[in-house]
mmCIF file of C-alpha atoms in Angstrom:
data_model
loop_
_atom_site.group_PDB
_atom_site.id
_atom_site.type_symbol
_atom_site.label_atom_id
_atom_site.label_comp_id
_atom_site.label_asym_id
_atom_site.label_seq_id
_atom_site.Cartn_x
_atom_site.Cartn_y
_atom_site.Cartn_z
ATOM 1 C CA UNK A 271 13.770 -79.430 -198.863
ATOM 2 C CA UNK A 272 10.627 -77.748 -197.998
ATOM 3 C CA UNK A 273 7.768 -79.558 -197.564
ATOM 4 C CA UNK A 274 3.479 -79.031 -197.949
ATOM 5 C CA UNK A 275 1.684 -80.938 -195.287
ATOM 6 C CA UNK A 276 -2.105 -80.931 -196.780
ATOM 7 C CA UNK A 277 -4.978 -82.301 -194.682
ATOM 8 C CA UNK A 278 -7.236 -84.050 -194.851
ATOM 9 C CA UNK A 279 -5.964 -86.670 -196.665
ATOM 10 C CA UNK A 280 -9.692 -87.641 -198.180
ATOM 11 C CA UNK A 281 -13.019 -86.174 -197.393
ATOM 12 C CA UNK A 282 -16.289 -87.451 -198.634
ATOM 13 C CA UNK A 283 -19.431 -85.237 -198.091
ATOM 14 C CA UNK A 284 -22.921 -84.344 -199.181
ATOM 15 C CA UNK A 285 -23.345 -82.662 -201.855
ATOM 16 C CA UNK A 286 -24.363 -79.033 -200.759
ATOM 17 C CA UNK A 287 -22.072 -79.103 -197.834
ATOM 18 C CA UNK A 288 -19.191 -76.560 -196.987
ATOM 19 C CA UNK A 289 -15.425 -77.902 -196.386
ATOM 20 C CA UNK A 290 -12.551 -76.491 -196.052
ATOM 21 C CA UNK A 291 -8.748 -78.113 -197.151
ATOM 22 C CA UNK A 292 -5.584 -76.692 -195.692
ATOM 23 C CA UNK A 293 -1.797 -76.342 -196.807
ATOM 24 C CA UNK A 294 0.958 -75.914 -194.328
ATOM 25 C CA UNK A 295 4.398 -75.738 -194.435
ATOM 26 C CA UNK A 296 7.674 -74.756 -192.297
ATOM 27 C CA UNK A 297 8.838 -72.680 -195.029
ATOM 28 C CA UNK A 298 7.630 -69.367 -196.519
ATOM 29 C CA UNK A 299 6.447 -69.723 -200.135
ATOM 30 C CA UNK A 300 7.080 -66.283 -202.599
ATOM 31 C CA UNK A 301 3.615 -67.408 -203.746
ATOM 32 C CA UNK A 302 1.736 -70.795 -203.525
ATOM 33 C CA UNK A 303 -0.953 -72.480 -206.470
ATOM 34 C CA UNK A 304 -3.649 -74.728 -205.849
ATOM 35 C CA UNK A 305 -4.327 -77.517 -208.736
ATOM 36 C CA UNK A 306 -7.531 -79.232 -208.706
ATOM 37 C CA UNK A 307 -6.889 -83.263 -210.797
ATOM 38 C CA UNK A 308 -9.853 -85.031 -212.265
ATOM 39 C CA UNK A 309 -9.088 -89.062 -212.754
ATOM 40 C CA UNK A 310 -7.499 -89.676 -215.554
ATOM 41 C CA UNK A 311 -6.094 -86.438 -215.865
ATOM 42 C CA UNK A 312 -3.366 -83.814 -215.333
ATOM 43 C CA UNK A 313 -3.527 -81.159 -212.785
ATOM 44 C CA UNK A 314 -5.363 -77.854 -213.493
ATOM 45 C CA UNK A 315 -4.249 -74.306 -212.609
ATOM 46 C CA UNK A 316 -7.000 -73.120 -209.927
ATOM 47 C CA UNK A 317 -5.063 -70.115 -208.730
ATOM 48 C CA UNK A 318 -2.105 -68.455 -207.550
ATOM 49 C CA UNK A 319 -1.935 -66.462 -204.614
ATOM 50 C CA UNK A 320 0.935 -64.330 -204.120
ATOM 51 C CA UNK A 321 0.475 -61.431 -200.797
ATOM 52 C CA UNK A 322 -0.118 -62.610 -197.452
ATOM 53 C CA UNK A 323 -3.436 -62.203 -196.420
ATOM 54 C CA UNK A 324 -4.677 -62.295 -199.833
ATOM 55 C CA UNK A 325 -7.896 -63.867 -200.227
ATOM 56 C CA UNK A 326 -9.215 -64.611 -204.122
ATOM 57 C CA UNK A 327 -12.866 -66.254 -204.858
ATOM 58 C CA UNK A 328 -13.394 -68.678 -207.294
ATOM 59 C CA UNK A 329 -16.836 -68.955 -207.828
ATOM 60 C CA UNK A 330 -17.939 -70.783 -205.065
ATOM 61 C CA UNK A 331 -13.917 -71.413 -204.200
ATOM 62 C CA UNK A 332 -12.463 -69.145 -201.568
ATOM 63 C CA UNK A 333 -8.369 -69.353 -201.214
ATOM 64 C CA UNK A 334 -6.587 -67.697 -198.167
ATOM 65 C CA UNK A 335 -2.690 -67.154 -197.968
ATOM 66 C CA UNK A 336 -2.052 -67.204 -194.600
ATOM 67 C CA UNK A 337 0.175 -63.638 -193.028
ATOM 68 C CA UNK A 338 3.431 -65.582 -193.031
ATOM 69 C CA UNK A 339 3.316 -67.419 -196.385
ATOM 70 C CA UNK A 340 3.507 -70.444 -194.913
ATOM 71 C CA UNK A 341 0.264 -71.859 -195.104
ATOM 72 C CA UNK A 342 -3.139 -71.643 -197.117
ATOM 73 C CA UNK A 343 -6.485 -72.970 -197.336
ATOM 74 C CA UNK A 344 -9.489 -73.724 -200.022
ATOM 75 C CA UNK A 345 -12.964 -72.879 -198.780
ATOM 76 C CA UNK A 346 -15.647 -74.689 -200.594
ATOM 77 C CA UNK A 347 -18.895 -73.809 -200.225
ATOM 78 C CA UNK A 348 -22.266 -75.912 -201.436
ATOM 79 C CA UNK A 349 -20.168 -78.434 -202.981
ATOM 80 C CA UNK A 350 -21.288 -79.847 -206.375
ATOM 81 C CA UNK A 351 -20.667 -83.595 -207.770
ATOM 82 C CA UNK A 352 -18.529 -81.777 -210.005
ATOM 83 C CA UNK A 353 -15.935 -80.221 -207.310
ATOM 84 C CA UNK A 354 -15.161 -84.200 -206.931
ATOM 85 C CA UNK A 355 -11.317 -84.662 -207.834
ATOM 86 C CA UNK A 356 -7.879 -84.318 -206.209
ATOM 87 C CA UNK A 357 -6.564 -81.174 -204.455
ATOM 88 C CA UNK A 358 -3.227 -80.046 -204.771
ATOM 89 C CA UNK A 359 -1.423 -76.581 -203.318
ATOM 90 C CA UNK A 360 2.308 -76.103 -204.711
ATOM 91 C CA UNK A 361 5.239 -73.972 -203.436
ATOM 92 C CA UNK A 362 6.566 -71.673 -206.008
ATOM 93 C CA UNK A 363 10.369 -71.626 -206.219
ATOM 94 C CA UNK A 364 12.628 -70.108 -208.942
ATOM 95 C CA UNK A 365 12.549 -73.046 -211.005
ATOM 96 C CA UNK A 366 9.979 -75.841 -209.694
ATOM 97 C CA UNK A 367 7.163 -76.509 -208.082
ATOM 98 C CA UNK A 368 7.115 -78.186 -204.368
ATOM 99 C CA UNK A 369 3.735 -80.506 -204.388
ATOM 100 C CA UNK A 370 1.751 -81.234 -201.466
ATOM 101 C CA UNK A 371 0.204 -85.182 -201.311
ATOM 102 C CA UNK A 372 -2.939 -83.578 -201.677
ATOM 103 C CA UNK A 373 -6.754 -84.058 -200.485
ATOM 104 C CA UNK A 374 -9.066 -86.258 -202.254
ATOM 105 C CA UNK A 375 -12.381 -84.544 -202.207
ATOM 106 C CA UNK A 376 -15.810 -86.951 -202.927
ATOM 107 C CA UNK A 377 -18.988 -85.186 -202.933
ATOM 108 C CA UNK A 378 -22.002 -87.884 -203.378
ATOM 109 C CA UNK A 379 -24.776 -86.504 -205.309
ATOM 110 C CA UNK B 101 -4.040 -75.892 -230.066
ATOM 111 C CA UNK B 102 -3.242 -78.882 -228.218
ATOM 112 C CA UNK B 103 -1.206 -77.882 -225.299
ATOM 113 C CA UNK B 104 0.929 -80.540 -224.225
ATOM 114 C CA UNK B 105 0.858 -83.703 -225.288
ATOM 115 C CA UNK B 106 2.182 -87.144 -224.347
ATOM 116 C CA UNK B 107 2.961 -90.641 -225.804
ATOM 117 C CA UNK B 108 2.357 -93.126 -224.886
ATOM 118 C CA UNK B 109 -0.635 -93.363 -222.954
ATOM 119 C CA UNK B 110 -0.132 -96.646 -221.583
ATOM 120 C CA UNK B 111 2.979 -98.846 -221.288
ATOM 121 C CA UNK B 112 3.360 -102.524 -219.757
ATOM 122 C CA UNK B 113 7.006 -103.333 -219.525
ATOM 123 C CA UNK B 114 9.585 -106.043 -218.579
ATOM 124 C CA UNK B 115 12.327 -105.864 -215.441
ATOM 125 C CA UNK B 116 15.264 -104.622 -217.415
ATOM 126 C CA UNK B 117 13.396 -103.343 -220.595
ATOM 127 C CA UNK B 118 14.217 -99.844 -221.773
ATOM 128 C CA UNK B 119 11.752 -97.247 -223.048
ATOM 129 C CA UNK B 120 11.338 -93.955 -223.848
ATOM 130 C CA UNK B 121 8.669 -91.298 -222.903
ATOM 131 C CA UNK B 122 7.937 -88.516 -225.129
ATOM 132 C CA UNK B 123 6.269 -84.669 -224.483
ATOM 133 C CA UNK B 124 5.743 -82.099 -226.638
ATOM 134 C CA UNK B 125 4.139 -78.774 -226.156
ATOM 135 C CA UNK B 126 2.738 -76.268 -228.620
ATOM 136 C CA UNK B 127 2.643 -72.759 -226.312
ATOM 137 C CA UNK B 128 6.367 -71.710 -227.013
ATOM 138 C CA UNK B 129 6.979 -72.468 -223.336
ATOM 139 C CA UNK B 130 10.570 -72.065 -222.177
ATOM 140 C CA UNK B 131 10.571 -74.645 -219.283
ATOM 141 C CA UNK B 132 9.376 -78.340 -219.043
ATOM 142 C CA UNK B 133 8.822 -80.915 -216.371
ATOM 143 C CA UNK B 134 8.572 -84.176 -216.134
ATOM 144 C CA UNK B 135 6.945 -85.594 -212.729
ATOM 145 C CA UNK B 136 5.822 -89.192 -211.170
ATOM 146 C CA UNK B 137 2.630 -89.573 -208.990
ATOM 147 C CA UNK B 138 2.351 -92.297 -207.341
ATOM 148 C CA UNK B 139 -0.635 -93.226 -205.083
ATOM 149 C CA UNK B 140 -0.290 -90.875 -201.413
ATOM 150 C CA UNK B 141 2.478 -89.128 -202.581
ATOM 151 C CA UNK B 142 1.332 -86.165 -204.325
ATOM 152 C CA UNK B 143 3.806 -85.377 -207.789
ATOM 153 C CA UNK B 144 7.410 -85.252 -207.720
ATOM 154 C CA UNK B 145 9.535 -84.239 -209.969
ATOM 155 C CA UNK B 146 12.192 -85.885 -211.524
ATOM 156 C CA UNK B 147 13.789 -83.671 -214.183
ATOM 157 C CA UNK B 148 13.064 -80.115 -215.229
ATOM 158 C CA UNK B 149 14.698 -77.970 -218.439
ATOM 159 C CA UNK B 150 14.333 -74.239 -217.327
ATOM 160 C CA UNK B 151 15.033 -73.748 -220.598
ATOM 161 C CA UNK B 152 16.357 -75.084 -224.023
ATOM 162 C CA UNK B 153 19.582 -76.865 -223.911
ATOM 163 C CA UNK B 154 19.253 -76.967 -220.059
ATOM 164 C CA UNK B 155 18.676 -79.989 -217.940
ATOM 165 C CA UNK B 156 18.266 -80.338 -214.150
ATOM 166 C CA UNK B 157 17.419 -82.822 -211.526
ATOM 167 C CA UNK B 158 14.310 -82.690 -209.445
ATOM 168 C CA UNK B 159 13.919 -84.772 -205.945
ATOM 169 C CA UNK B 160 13.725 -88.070 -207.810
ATOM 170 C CA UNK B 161 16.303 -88.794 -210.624
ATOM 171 C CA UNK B 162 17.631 -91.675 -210.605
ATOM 172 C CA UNK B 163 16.639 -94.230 -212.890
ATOM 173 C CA UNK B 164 15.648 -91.618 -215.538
ATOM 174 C CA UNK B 165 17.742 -89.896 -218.183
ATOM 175 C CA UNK B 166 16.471 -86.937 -220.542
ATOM 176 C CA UNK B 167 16.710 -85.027 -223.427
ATOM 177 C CA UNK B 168 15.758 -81.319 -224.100
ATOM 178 C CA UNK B 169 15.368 -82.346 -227.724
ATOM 179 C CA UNK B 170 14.105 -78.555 -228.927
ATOM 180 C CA UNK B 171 11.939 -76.002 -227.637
ATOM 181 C CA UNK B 172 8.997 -78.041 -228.168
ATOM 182 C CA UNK B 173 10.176 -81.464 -226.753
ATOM 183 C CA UNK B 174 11.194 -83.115 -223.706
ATOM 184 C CA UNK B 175 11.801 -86.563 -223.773
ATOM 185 C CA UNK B 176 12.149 -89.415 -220.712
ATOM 186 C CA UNK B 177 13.795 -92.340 -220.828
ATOM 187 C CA UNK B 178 14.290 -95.432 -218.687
ATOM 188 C CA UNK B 179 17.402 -97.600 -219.727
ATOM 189 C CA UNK B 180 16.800 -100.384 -217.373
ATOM 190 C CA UNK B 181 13.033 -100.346 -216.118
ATOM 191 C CA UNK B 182 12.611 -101.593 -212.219
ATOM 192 C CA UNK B 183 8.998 -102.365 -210.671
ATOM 193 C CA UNK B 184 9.564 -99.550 -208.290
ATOM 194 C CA UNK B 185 9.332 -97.450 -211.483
ATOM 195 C CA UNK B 186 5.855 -97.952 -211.832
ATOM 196 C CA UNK B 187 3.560 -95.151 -212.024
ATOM 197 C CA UNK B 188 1.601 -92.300 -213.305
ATOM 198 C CA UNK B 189 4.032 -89.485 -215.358
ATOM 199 C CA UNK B 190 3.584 -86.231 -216.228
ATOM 200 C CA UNK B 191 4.474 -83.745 -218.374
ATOM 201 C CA UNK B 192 4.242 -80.335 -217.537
ATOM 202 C CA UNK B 193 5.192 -76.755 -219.386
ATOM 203 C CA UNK B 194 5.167 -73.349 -218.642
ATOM 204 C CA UNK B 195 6.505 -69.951 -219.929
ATOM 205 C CA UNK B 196 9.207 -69.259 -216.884
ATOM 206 C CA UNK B 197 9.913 -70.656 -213.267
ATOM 207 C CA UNK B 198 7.003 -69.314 -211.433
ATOM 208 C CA UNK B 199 4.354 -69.444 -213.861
ATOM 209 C CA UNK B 200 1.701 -71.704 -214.273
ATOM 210 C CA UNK B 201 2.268 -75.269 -215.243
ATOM 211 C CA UNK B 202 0.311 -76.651 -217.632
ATOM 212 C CA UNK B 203 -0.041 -80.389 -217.541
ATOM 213 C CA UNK B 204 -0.267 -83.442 -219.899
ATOM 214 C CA UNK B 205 -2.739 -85.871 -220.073
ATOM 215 C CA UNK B 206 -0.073 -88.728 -218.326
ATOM 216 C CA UNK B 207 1.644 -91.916 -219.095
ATOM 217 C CA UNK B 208 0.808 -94.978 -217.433
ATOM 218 C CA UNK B 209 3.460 -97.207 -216.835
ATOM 219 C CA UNK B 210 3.329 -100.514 -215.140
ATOM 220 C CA UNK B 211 6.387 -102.509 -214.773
ATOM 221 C CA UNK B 212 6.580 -106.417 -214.070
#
């Protein structure tokens, strides 16, 4: 089974603050999405990043695949109330998704 | 366009009771999901359908049953409901394996 470790768990900043989330794992990922969940919600696609090394902005979102494929992060910079929700990164397989726990993200106005 | 959609929205049920979740998705998507999240442990899934008239489990399985009714449906069901059963689910679509899921709104199920 291969497992996403994300960290941190939670995180609760200013708003206008950077942060940065991370997404490792043993295993090498043919590509790897991040999924941003608002309460009460399902997930959301925020991207999928597929080449290692590969770096895509979002905005004020910056995702990094890490060299091996084994690991990523989410760069956040000047967070807004509205970046509030949980975090997700998922392995792609042939058939499924692999789900990390996650990192709940609270940015106080 | 609705996307996918899920019913109920909220379900209180008895140790022992049986029920039935339902999905249905309007984006001709091939493959299906259904998923639990339960508080620190991120989604899991429980059965998939990579596509119609295929069924396969995911980690967590037992306990649930399902049904690849058509293209368009994908149906849970719980024969004999257990506390340990209680949680948020999810139903999820998407055109092919590695392509992007798109989610319900969720079903949640408590379980006395």
């Amino acid at each position: 089974t291969q497992l996403l470790e994300q960290s941190p768990q939670f995180l609760s900043i200013q708003e206008g603050e950077n942060l940065t989330v991370y997404c490792n794992s043993s295993s090498v990922f043919s590509s790897l999405q991040w999924y941003r969940q608002e309460p009460g919600e399902g997930p959301v696609l925020l991207v999928t990043v597929v080449t290692g090394g590969e770096v895509k902005k979002l905005k004020r979102l910056t995702f990094q695949f890490g060299d091996a494929r084994k690991d990523s992060s989410l760069h956040i910079t000047a967070a807004q109330p509205g970046d509030t929700g949980l975090y997700l990164c998922a392995g792609v397989g042939s058939y499924q998704l692999t789900f990390g726990k996650g990192t709940k993200l609270s940015v106080i106005p | 366009n609705a996307g996918v959609t899920q019913t109920p929205k909220f379900q209180v049920l008895k140790t022992g009771q049986s029920m039935t979740l339902q999905c249905a998705q309007d984006m001709n998507h091939n493959s299906m999901y259904w998923y639990r999240q339960d508080p620190g442990m991120g989604l899991r899934l429980i059965y998939y359908s990579a596509s119609e008239g295929t069924t396969d489990k995911g980690e967590v399985p037992n306990g649930y049953n399902v049904s690849r009714l058509n293209k368009r449906e994908f149906s849970l069901r719980l024969e004999s409901a257990a506390p340990s059963q209680t949680s948020v689910y999810f139903c999820a679509s998407s055109r092919g394996g590695a392509e992007t899921q798109y989610f319900g709104p969720g079903t949640r199920l408590l379980v006395l």
